[in-house]
């Protein structure tokens, strides 16, 4: 089996892991499958939840559900956004948090998140990782993709996952950074900056909504999703290969009760794709595989 945690191999896959909240646990399952198959990893890029999985691989940490659930998840915050339970009580709690947030830049101050990240990942820098690592974030003022390859890892993770309005923006060398998904759902730009190929874009987005909106709120929600989906497609078009880990049914961003199921889903789906991924590492086969997927992707867009 290839050593994924020592010096980076000269050739290997470069996974680009997109965001998706709890669906990011599918990334951990995918990376576990790649590790067990012995596929060489030349670098890894992550955005938002995908950044956590990318950092776990790059630092040689466990690719498992329990450690992240224990150290990173704020269940009180997550429960604010779940649709189950007493709706009136939930609405009152959210309204109270929103009212307080009018005097701040976010609902949550992210202190608990920072403590959990430091406990799990340690006080290390991005460039200290055994596998080349790039973290995707967004400049709040300019809308630019900001690729973080040096500097404090935990601060970079907080920037990459700073969901606007929920977590505060992160100051970074004169910039104000927020969740990388705002500008690029799957961090192909960050993966390209690591050099080498092939870039494997791994998408954990929810399936698209096909229902008609019932009210103005759903119209606004669906418009936002349409914009995000378009950004995702533009990014994935620049990847050499796309591994779709879209669940059959939508999974709420904060529904951490689904974490283990999503991990298993990502693991099993990636295992099925191992022969194709191995083929990407063979120069004579790579061109054909990339071409076939591009053609398949265009056909799907035309029939939608």
PDB file of C-alpha atoms in Angstrom, residues 98-280:
ATOM      1  CA  UNK A  98     -30.995  36.317  14.918  1.00  0.00           C
ATOM      2  CA  UNK A  99     -31.986  39.306  17.049  1.00  0.00           C
ATOM      3  CA  UNK A 100     -28.742  39.079  19.009  1.00  0.00           C
ATOM      4  CA  UNK A 101     -26.798  38.681  15.753  1.00  0.00           C
ATOM      5  CA  UNK A 102     -28.020  42.084  14.558  1.00  0.00           C
ATOM      6  CA  UNK A 103     -25.386  43.551  16.857  1.00  0.00           C
ATOM      7  CA  UNK A 104     -22.690  41.138  15.582  1.00  0.00           C
ATOM      8  CA  UNK A 105     -21.539  39.733  12.248  1.00  0.00           C
ATOM      9  CA  UNK A 106     -22.835  36.196  12.866  1.00  0.00           C
ATOM     10  CA  UNK A 107     -25.211  34.042  14.907  1.00  0.00           C
ATOM     11  CA  UNK A 108     -22.316  32.128  16.483  1.00  0.00           C
ATOM     12  CA  UNK A 109     -18.965  33.529  17.650  1.00  0.00           C
ATOM     13  CA  UNK A 110     -17.151  30.305  16.539  1.00  0.00           C
ATOM     14  CA  UNK A 111     -15.198  30.036  19.818  1.00  0.00           C
ATOM     15  CA  UNK A 112     -16.389  26.492  20.465  1.00  0.00           C
ATOM     16  CA  UNK A 113     -15.584  25.532  16.872  1.00  0.00           C
ATOM     17  CA  UNK A 114     -12.060  26.933  17.168  1.00  0.00           C
ATOM     18  CA  UNK A 115     -11.407  25.033  20.398  1.00  0.00           C
ATOM     19  CA  UNK A 116     -12.606  21.783  18.845  1.00  0.00           C
ATOM     20  CA  UNK A 117     -10.512  22.260  15.716  1.00  0.00           C
ATOM     21  CA  UNK A 118      -7.391  22.980  17.766  1.00  0.00           C
ATOM     22  CA  UNK A 119      -7.979  19.876  19.874  1.00  0.00           C
ATOM     23  CA  UNK A 120      -8.371  17.654  16.818  1.00  0.00           C
ATOM     24  CA  UNK A 121      -5.913  19.124  14.309  1.00  0.00           C
ATOM     25  CA  UNK A 122      -3.436  20.760  16.659  1.00  0.00           C
ATOM     26  CA  UNK A 123      -1.648  24.087  16.350  1.00  0.00           C
ATOM     27  CA  UNK A 124       0.020  23.307  13.016  1.00  0.00           C
ATOM     28  CA  UNK A 125       0.490  25.134   9.742  1.00  0.00           C
ATOM     29  CA  UNK A 126      -0.864  24.099   6.359  1.00  0.00           C
ATOM     30  CA  UNK A 127       2.638  23.694   4.943  1.00  0.00           C
ATOM     31  CA  UNK A 128       3.507  21.206   7.715  1.00  0.00           C
ATOM     32  CA  UNK A 129       1.141  18.567   6.291  1.00  0.00           C
ATOM     33  CA  UNK A 130       2.672  15.360   4.968  1.00  0.00           C
ATOM     34  CA  UNK A 131       0.546  15.583   1.815  1.00  0.00           C
ATOM     35  CA  UNK A 132       0.410  18.943  -0.040  1.00  0.00           C
ATOM     36  CA  UNK A 133      -2.743  20.704   1.121  1.00  0.00           C
ATOM     37  CA  UNK A 134      -4.757  23.662  -0.209  1.00  0.00           C
ATOM     38  CA  UNK A 135      -7.751  25.240   1.528  1.00  0.00           C
ATOM     39  CA  UNK A 136     -10.385  27.142  -0.447  1.00  0.00           C
ATOM     40  CA  UNK A 137     -11.968  30.366   0.892  1.00  0.00           C
ATOM     41  CA  UNK A 138     -13.762  33.406  -0.537  1.00  0.00           C
ATOM     42  CA  UNK A 139     -12.906  37.108  -0.277  1.00  0.00           C
ATOM     43  CA  UNK A 140     -16.029  38.769   1.133  1.00  0.00           C
ATOM     44  CA  UNK A 141     -15.252  42.102  -0.527  1.00  0.00           C
ATOM     45  CA  UNK A 142     -14.173  41.035  -4.016  1.00  0.00           C
ATOM     46  CA  UNK A 143     -15.770  37.609  -4.459  1.00  0.00           C
ATOM     47  CA  UNK A 144     -12.404  36.132  -5.428  1.00  0.00           C
ATOM     48  CA  UNK A 145     -11.317  32.576  -4.761  1.00  0.00           C
ATOM     49  CA  UNK A 146      -8.571  32.665  -2.132  1.00  0.00           C
ATOM     50  CA  UNK A 147      -6.341  29.585  -1.977  1.00  0.00           C
ATOM     51  CA  UNK A 148      -4.597  29.089   1.366  1.00  0.00           C
ATOM     52  CA  UNK A 149      -1.424  26.980   1.208  1.00  0.00           C
ATOM     53  CA  UNK A 150       0.565  28.488   4.068  1.00  0.00           C
ATOM     54  CA  UNK A 151      -0.338  29.683   7.532  1.00  0.00           C
ATOM     55  CA  UNK A 152      -2.224  28.395  10.591  1.00  0.00           C
ATOM     56  CA  UNK A 153      -4.346  25.398   9.589  1.00  0.00           C
ATOM     57  CA  UNK A 154      -7.162  25.941  12.079  1.00  0.00           C
ATOM     58  CA  UNK A 155      -7.559  29.577  11.070  1.00  0.00           C
ATOM     59  CA  UNK A 156      -7.707  28.496   7.421  1.00  0.00           C
ATOM     60  CA  UNK A 157     -10.352  25.867   8.214  1.00  0.00           C
ATOM     61  CA  UNK A 158     -12.422  28.435  10.065  1.00  0.00           C
ATOM     62  CA  UNK A 159     -12.202  30.791   7.078  1.00  0.00           C
ATOM     63  CA  UNK A 160     -13.136  28.071   4.608  1.00  0.00           C
ATOM     64  CA  UNK A 161     -16.198  27.069   6.657  1.00  0.00           C
ATOM     65  CA  UNK A 162     -17.308  30.548   7.800  1.00  0.00           C
ATOM     66  CA  UNK A 163     -20.888  30.256   6.534  1.00  0.00           C
ATOM     67  CA  UNK A 164     -22.032  33.875   6.058  1.00  0.00           C
ATOM     68  CA  UNK A 165     -24.314  34.961   8.866  1.00  0.00           C
ATOM     69  CA  UNK A 166     -23.707  31.838  10.945  1.00  0.00           C
ATOM     70  CA  UNK A 167     -19.962  32.125  11.623  1.00  0.00           C
ATOM     71  CA  UNK A 168     -18.035  35.421  11.535  1.00  0.00           C
ATOM     72  CA  UNK A 169     -15.675  36.243   8.654  1.00  0.00           C
ATOM     73  CA  UNK A 170     -11.985  35.537   9.292  1.00  0.00           C
ATOM     74  CA  UNK A 171      -9.309  38.188   8.826  1.00  0.00           C
ATOM     75  CA  UNK A 172      -6.385  36.865   6.805  1.00  0.00           C
ATOM     76  CA  UNK A 173      -3.513  39.078   5.656  1.00  0.00           C
ATOM     77  CA  UNK A 174      -5.643  42.098   4.881  1.00  0.00           C
ATOM     78  CA  UNK A 175      -8.592  40.138   3.518  1.00  0.00           C
ATOM     79  CA  UNK A 176     -11.924  39.238   5.069  1.00  0.00           C
ATOM     80  CA  UNK A 177     -12.628  35.586   4.252  1.00  0.00           C
ATOM     81  CA  UNK A 178     -15.793  33.486   4.320  1.00  0.00           C
ATOM     82  CA  UNK A 179     -16.939  30.003   3.292  1.00  0.00           C
ATOM     83  CA  UNK A 180     -15.195  28.863   0.111  1.00  0.00           C
ATOM     84  CA  UNK A 181     -18.466  27.482  -1.276  1.00  0.00           C
ATOM     85  CA  UNK A 182     -19.639  31.070  -1.861  1.00  0.00           C
ATOM     86  CA  UNK A 183     -17.451  31.325  -4.968  1.00  0.00           C
ATOM     87  CA  UNK A 184     -16.479  27.739  -5.894  1.00  0.00           C
ATOM     88  CA  UNK A 185     -18.473  24.775  -4.657  1.00  0.00           C
ATOM     89  CA  UNK A 186     -15.773  22.239  -5.562  1.00  0.00           C
ATOM     90  CA  UNK A 187     -12.222  23.637  -5.096  1.00  0.00           C
ATOM     91  CA  UNK A 188     -10.721  22.818  -8.474  1.00  0.00           C
ATOM     92  CA  UNK A 189      -8.829  26.136  -8.511  1.00  0.00           C
ATOM     93  CA  UNK A 190      -7.101  25.215  -5.245  1.00  0.00           C
ATOM     94  CA  UNK A 191      -6.338  21.716  -6.534  1.00  0.00           C
ATOM     95  CA  UNK A 192      -4.773  23.133  -9.704  1.00  0.00           C
ATOM     96  CA  UNK A 193      -2.490  25.347  -7.632  1.00  0.00           C
ATOM     97  CA  UNK A 194      -0.970  22.239  -6.075  1.00  0.00           C
ATOM     98  CA  UNK A 195       0.377  21.275  -9.495  1.00  0.00           C
ATOM     99  CA  UNK A 196       0.134  17.917 -11.191  1.00  0.00           C
ATOM    100  CA  UNK A 197      -2.870  15.878 -12.199  1.00  0.00           C
ATOM    101  CA  UNK A 198      -5.312  14.249 -12.503  1.00  0.00           C
ATOM    102  CA  UNK A 199      -7.730  16.421 -10.544  1.00  0.00           C
ATOM    103  CA  UNK A 200     -10.657  14.392  -9.199  1.00  0.00           C
ATOM    104  CA  UNK A 201     -13.573  16.657  -8.288  1.00  0.00           C
ATOM    105  CA  UNK A 202     -15.654  15.042  -5.549  1.00  0.00           C
ATOM    106  CA  UNK A 203     -19.154  16.481  -5.261  1.00  0.00           C
ATOM    107  CA  UNK A 204     -21.370  15.885  -2.209  1.00  0.00           C
ATOM    108  CA  UNK A 205     -24.189  18.242  -3.209  1.00  0.00           C
ATOM    109  CA  UNK A 206     -27.826  17.427  -2.569  1.00  0.00           C
ATOM    110  CA  UNK A 207     -29.914  16.264  -5.546  1.00  0.00           C
ATOM    111  CA  UNK A 208     -31.602  19.107  -7.385  1.00  0.00           C
ATOM    112  CA  UNK A 209     -35.130  20.171  -6.518  1.00  0.00           C
ATOM    113  CA  UNK A 210     -37.635  19.586  -9.311  1.00  0.00           C
ATOM    114  CA  UNK A 211     -40.753  20.638  -7.418  1.00  0.00           C
ATOM    115  CA  UNK A 212     -42.595  23.888  -8.061  1.00  0.00           C
ATOM    116  CA  UNK A 213     -42.099  26.500  -5.317  1.00  0.00           C
ATOM    117  CA  UNK A 214     -45.040  26.912  -2.953  1.00  0.00           C
ATOM    118  CA  UNK A 215     -44.177  30.338  -1.564  1.00  0.00           C
ATOM    119  CA  UNK A 216     -41.782  33.272  -1.879  1.00  0.00           C
ATOM    120  CA  UNK A 217     -39.329  31.750   0.602  1.00  0.00           C
ATOM    121  CA  UNK A 218     -38.949  28.620  -1.533  1.00  0.00           C
ATOM    122  CA  UNK A 219     -38.467  30.769  -4.646  1.00  0.00           C
ATOM    123  CA  UNK A 220     -35.556  32.579  -2.959  1.00  0.00           C
ATOM    124  CA  UNK A 221     -34.123  29.291  -1.675  1.00  0.00           C
ATOM    125  CA  UNK A 222     -34.306  27.618  -5.073  1.00  0.00           C
ATOM    126  CA  UNK A 223     -32.786  30.668  -6.794  1.00  0.00           C
ATOM    127  CA  UNK A 224     -29.818  30.486  -4.421  1.00  0.00           C
ATOM    128  CA  UNK A 225     -29.461  26.763  -5.087  1.00  0.00           C
ATOM    129  CA  UNK A 226     -29.562  27.352  -8.842  1.00  0.00           C
ATOM    130  CA  UNK A 227     -26.712  29.836  -8.533  1.00  0.00           C
ATOM    131  CA  UNK A 228     -24.651  27.412  -6.439  1.00  0.00           C
ATOM    132  CA  UNK A 229     -25.305  24.576  -8.882  1.00  0.00           C
ATOM    133  CA  UNK A 230     -24.087  26.706 -11.762  1.00  0.00           C
ATOM    134  CA  UNK A 231     -20.891  27.586  -9.886  1.00  0.00           C
ATOM    135  CA  UNK A 232     -20.412  23.899  -9.152  1.00  0.00           C
ATOM    136  CA  UNK A 233     -20.778  22.924 -12.811  1.00  0.00           C
ATOM    137  CA  UNK A 234     -18.282  25.571 -13.899  1.00  0.00           C
ATOM    138  CA  UNK A 235     -15.751  24.211 -11.399  1.00  0.00           C
ATOM    139  CA  UNK A 236     -16.323  20.537 -12.218  1.00  0.00           C
ATOM    140  CA  UNK A 237     -15.923  21.204 -15.939  1.00  0.00           C
ATOM    141  CA  UNK A 238     -12.301  22.026 -15.126  1.00  0.00           C
ATOM    142  CA  UNK A 239     -11.645  18.783 -13.255  1.00  0.00           C
ATOM    143  CA  UNK A 240     -10.140  15.789 -15.041  1.00  0.00           C
ATOM    144  CA  UNK A 241     -12.698  13.459 -13.514  1.00  0.00           C
ATOM    145  CA  UNK A 242     -15.809  13.881 -11.361  1.00  0.00           C
ATOM    146  CA  UNK A 243     -16.812  11.498  -8.606  1.00  0.00           C
ATOM    147  CA  UNK A 244     -20.425  12.215  -7.677  1.00  0.00           C
ATOM    148  CA  UNK A 245     -21.396  11.402  -4.093  1.00  0.00           C
ATOM    149  CA  UNK A 246     -24.830  13.006  -4.315  1.00  0.00           C
ATOM    150  CA  UNK A 247     -27.237  11.201  -1.963  1.00  0.00           C
ATOM    151  CA  UNK A 248     -30.491   9.826  -3.399  1.00  0.00           C
ATOM    152  CA  UNK A 249     -32.531  11.949  -1.011  1.00  0.00           C
ATOM    153  CA  UNK A 250     -31.670  15.477   0.215  1.00  0.00           C
ATOM    154  CA  UNK A 251     -29.778  15.592   3.519  1.00  0.00           C
ATOM    155  CA  UNK A 252     -30.001  18.720   5.650  1.00  0.00           C
ATOM    156  CA  UNK A 253     -26.691  20.542   6.040  1.00  0.00           C
ATOM    157  CA  UNK A 254     -26.829  20.218   9.844  1.00  0.00           C
ATOM    158  CA  UNK A 255     -28.417  16.768  10.205  1.00  0.00           C
ATOM    159  CA  UNK A 256     -25.476  15.030  11.865  1.00  0.00           C
ATOM    160  CA  UNK A 257     -27.585  11.966  12.639  1.00  0.00           C
ATOM    161  CA  UNK A 258     -26.836  11.017   9.000  1.00  0.00           C
ATOM    162  CA  UNK A 259     -23.039  11.256   9.356  1.00  0.00           C
ATOM    163  CA  UNK A 260     -22.289   7.526   9.536  1.00  0.00           C
ATOM    164  CA  UNK A 261     -24.641   6.667   6.684  1.00  0.00           C
ATOM    165  CA  UNK A 262     -22.995   9.323   4.522  1.00  0.00           C
ATOM    166  CA  UNK A 263     -19.530   8.038   5.410  1.00  0.00           C
ATOM    167  CA  UNK A 264     -20.531   4.512   4.339  1.00  0.00           C
ATOM    168  CA  UNK A 265     -22.131   5.876   1.168  1.00  0.00           C
ATOM    169  CA  UNK A 266     -18.962   7.739   0.202  1.00  0.00           C
ATOM    170  CA  UNK A 267     -16.825   4.702   0.970  1.00  0.00           C
ATOM    171  CA  UNK A 268     -18.899   2.251  -1.073  1.00  0.00           C
ATOM    172  CA  UNK A 269     -19.379   4.546  -4.062  1.00  0.00           C
ATOM    173  CA  UNK A 270     -15.667   5.269  -4.237  1.00  0.00           C
ATOM    174  CA  UNK A 271     -14.768   1.590  -4.003  1.00  0.00           C
ATOM    175  CA  UNK A 272     -16.889   1.006  -7.113  1.00  0.00           C
ATOM    176  CA  UNK A 273     -14.884   3.687  -8.918  1.00  0.00           C
ATOM    177  CA  UNK A 274     -11.420   2.387  -7.964  1.00  0.00           C
ATOM    178  CA  UNK A 275     -10.751   0.738 -11.381  1.00  0.00           C
ATOM    179  CA  UNK A 276     -11.575   3.999 -13.169  1.00  0.00           C
ATOM    180  CA  UNK A 277      -9.445   6.022 -10.760  1.00  0.00           C
ATOM    181  CA  UNK A 278      -6.568   3.603 -11.290  1.00  0.00           C
ATOM    182  CA  UNK A 279      -6.990   4.128 -15.014  1.00  0.00           C
ATOM    183  CA  UNK A 280      -6.591   7.877 -14.574  1.00  0.00           C
TER     184      UNK A 280
END
